[in-house]
Coordinates of C-alpha atoms in Angstrom, one line a residue:
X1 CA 83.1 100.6 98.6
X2 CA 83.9 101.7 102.3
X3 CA 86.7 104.0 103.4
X4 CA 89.2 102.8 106.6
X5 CA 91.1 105.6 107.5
X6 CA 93.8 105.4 110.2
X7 CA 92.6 106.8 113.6
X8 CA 95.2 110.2 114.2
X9 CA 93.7 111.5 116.8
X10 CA 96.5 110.5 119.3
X11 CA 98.5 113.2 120.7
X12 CA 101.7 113.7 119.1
X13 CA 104.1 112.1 122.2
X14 CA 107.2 114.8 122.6
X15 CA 110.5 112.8 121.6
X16 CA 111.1 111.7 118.0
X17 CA 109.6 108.0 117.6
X18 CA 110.9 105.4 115.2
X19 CA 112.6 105.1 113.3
X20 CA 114.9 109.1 113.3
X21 CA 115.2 108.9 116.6
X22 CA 117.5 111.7 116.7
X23 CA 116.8 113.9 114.0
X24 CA 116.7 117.8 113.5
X25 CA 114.7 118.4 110.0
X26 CA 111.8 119.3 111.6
X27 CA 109.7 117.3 108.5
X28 CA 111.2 113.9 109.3
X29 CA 110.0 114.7 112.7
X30 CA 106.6 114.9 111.3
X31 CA 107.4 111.6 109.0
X32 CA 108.2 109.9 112.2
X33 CA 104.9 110.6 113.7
X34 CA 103.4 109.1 111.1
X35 CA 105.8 106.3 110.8
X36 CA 105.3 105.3 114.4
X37 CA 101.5 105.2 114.1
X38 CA 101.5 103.1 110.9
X39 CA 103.7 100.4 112.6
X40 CA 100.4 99.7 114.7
X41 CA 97.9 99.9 112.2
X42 CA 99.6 98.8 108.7
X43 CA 97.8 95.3 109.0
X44 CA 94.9 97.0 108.4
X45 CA 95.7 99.1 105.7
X46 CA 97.4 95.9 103.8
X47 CA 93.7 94.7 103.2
X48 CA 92.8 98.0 101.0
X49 CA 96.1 98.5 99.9
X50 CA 96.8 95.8 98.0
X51 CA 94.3 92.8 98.5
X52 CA 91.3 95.3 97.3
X53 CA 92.8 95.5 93.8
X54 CA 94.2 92.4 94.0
X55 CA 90.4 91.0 94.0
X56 CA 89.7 92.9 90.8
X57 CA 92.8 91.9 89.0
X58 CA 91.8 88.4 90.0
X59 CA 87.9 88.6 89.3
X60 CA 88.0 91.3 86.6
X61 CA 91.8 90.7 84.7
X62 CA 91.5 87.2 84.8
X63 CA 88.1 86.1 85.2
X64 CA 86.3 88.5 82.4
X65 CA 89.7 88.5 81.0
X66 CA 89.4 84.7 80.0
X67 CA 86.0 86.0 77.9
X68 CA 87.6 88.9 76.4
X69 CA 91.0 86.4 75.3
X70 CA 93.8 87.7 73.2
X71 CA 92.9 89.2 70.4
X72 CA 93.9 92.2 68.4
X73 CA 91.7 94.6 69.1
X74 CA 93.9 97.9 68.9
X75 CA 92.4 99.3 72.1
X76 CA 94.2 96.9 74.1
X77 CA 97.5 97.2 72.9
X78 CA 97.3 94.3 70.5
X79 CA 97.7 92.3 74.1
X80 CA 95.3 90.3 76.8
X81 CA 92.6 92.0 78.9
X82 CA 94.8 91.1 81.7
X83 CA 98.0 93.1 80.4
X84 CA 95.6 96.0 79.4
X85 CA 93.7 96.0 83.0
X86 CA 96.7 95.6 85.2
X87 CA 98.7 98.6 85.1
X88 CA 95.3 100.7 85.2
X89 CA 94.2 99.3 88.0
X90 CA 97.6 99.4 89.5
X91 CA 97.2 103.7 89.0
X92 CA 93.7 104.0 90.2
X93 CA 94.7 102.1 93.5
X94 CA 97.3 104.5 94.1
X95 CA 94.9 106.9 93.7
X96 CA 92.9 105.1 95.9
X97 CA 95.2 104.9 98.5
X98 CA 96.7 108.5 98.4
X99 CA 92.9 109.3 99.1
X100 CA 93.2 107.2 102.1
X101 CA 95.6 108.9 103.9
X102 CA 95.2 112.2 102.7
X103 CA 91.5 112.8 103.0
X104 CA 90.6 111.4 106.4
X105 CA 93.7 111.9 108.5
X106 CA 94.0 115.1 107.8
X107 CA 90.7 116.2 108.3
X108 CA 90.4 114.3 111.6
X109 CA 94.3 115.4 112.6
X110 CA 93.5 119.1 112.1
X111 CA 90.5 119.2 114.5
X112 CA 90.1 119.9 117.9
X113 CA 92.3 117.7 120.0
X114 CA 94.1 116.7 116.4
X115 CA 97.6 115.9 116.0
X116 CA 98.4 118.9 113.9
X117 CA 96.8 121.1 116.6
X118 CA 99.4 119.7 118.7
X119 CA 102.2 119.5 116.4
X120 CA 101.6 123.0 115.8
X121 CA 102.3 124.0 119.5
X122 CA 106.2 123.3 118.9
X123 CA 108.4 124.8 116.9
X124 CA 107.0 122.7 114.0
X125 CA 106.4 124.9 111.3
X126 CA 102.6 124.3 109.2
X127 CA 105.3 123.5 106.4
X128 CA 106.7 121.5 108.1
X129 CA 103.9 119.3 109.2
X130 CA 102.7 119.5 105.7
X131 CA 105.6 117.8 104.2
X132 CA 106.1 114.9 106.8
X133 CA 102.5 113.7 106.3
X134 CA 103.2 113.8 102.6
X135 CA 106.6 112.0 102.6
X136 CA 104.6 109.4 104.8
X137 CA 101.9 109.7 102.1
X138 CA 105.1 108.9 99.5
X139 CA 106.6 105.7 101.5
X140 CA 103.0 104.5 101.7
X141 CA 102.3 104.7 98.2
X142 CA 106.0 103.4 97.0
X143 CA 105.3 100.0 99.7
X144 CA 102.2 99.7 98.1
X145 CA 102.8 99.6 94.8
X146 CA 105.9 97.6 94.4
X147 CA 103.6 94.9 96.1
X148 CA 101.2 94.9 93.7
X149 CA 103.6 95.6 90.5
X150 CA 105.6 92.2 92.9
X151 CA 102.4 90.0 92.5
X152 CA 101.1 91.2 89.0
X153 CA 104.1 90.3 87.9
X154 CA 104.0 86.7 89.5
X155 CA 100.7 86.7 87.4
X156 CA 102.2 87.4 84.3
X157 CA 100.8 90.6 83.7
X158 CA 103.9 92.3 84.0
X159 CA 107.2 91.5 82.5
X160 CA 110.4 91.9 85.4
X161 CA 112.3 93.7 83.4
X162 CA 109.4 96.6 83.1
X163 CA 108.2 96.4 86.5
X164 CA 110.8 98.7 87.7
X165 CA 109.5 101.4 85.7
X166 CA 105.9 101.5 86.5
X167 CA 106.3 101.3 90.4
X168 CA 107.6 105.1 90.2
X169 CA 105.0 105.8 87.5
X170 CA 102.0 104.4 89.7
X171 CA 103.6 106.5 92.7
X172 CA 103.4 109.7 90.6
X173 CA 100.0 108.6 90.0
X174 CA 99.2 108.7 92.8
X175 CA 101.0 111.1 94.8
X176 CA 99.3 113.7 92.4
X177 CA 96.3 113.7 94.3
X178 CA 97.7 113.9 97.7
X179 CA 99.0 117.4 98.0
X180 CA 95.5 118.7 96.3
X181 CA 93.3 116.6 98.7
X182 CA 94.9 117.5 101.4
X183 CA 95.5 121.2 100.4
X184 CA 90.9 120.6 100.7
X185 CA 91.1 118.2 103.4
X186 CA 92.4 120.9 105.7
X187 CA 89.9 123.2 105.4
X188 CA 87.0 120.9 105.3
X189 CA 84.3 121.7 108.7
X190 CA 83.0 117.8 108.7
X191 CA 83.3 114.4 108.0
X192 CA 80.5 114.2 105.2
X193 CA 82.9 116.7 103.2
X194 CA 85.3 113.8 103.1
X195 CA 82.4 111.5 102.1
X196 CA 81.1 113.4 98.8
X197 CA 84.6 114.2 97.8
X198 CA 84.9 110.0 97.3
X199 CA 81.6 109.4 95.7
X200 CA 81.3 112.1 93.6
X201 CA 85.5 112.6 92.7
X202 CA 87.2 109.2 93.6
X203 CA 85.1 107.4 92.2
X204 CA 84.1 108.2 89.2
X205 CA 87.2 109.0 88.0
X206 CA 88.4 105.5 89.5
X207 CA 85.6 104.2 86.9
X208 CA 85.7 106.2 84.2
X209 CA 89.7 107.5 83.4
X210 CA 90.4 104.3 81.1
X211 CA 91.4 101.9 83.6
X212 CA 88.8 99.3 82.9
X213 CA 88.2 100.2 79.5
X214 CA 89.5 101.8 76.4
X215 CA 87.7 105.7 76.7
X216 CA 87.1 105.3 73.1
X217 CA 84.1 103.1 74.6
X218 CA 82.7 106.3 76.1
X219 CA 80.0 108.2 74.4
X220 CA 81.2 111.0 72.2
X221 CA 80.5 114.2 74.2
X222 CA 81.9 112.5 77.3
X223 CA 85.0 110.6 75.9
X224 CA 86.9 114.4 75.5
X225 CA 86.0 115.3 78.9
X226 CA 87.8 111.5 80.2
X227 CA 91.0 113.0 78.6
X228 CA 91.1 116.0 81.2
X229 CA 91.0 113.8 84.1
X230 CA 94.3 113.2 85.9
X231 CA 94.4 109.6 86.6
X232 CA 94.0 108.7 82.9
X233 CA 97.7 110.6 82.4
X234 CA 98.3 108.0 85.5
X235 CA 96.9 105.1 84.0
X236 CA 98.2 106.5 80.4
X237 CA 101.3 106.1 81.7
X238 CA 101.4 103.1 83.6
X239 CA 100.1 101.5 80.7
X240 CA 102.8 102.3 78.3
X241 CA 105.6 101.4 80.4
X242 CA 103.8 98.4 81.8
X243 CA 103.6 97.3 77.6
X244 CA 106.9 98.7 76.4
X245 CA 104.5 101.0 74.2
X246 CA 105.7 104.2 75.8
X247 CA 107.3 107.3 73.4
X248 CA 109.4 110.3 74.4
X249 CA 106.7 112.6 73.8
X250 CA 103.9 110.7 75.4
X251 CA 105.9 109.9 78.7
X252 CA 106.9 113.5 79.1
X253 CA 103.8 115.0 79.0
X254 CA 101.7 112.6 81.2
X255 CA 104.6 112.7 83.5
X256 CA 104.7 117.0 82.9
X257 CA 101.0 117.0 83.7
X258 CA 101.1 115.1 86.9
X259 CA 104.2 116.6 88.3
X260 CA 102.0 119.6 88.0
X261 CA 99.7 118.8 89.6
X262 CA 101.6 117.3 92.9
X263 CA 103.6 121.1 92.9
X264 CA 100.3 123.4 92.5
X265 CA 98.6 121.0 95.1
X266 CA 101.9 121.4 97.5
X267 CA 101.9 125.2 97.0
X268 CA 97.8 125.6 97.9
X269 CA 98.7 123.1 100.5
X270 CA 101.2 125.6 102.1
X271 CA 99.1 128.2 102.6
X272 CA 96.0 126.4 103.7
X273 CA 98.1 124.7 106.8
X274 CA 99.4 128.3 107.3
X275 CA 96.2 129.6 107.5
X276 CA 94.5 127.2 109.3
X277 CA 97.3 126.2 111.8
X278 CA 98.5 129.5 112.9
X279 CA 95.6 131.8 112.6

């Protein structure tokens, strides 16, 4: 599977693009930035946003789907395929796509001639920077999934009067990895870092964290290590709301863990913009 990543090697322009034209919170200045570039490229970034896992809900959810039927099985809920695949593959996406644009823009942004090299010049705090890119990283991922939780429920695979819970839970999904890889992205020296981190991270936690498949199907000694992974408390999650099979106790810790994450990444982020920005 290739990675697109938005080209941010642009100069940041001086005055505050759209749409705060206006604003003094340094951050939304950053958010703006980001904003403004994504208005010329967010054709682009439709394609792996939402019509990549749109092609496996179609191929995967419906297609294989028609030879798994309803049945039973306790593994899937006592639903279809297609209820049990949706909402997991609605979490690894955002996964996915908070990979997107934290790996590769921020790599690219903080290198010579980057836009955080030049951000940095103003009275832009690192902080500051930080957090723009990762509300930008937060409106992306909300756009992105309440298009997909839109058409999976136009498939069926998603009752309206659920779909308003999982759109925040597949955000949280994937918003936990975005402080973290970019809290690495910022100190990585080249491109081929960003490369191994999505074929030997990404992606096998994109294959292997229960969204396909129940992780009872794992082998023994690797089915406990599948339960340490972060985007199975995504796809956990997602799941149980999507199904109406969530619990108090269940929701809070898979949301707990997550949350967790996003703050420790956020804190490690802080101090490796500081330290790379203004030393």
């Amino acid at each position: 599977m290739s990675v697109s990543v938005p080209t941010s090697a642009t100069p940041s322009p001086a005055p505050a693009p759209f749409p705060f034209r206006g604003v003094r919170h340094p951050a939304l200045r950053e958010l703006s930035y980001w904003l403004h570039l994504w208005r010329r490229t967010w054709r682009g970034t439709v394609v792996i946003s939402v019509a990549n896992p749109l092609l496996f809900l179609t191929g995967i959810g419906v297609g294989l789907g028609q030879l798994v039927g309803d049945n039973t099985d306790p593994a899937l809920h006592g639903g279809s395929y297609l209820a049990f695949l949706t909402p997991g593959l609605l979490a690894a996406a955002s996964m996915q796509n908070a990979f997107v644009d934290s790996a590769g823009p921020v790599h690219q942004s903080v290198g010579p001639g980057g836009h955080y090299r030049a951000a940095a010049a103003t009275p832009l705090r690192p902080a500051d920077i930080l957090y723009g890119h990762l509300l930008y990283i937060l409106v992306r991922l909300t756009v992105s999934a309440a298009l997909f939780t839109a058409v999976a429920t136009a498939f069926g695979a998603v009752t309206p009067t659920r779909a308003p819970a999982v759109v925040p839970a597949a955000v949280l999904a994937g918003f936990a990895f975005a402080a973290p890889i970019a809290a690495w992205s910022v100190t990585v020296g080249r491109q081929a870092g960003i490369t191994a981190l999505f074929r030997f991270v990404i992606m096998p936690l994109y294959m292997f964290s229960g969204a396909f498949f129940p992780l009872s199907q794992l082998p023994d000694r690797v089915e406990p290590l599948a339960y340490l992974s972060p985007l199975w408390h995504g796809v956990e999650l997602c799941r149980a709301l999507a199904l109406g099979t969530a619990t108090p106790g269940g929701t809070a810790l898979h949301t707990g863990v997550l949350a967790a994450l996003t703050a420790a990444g956020v804190l490690l982020a802080r101090r490796r913009y500081h330290r790379r920005l203004h030393t």
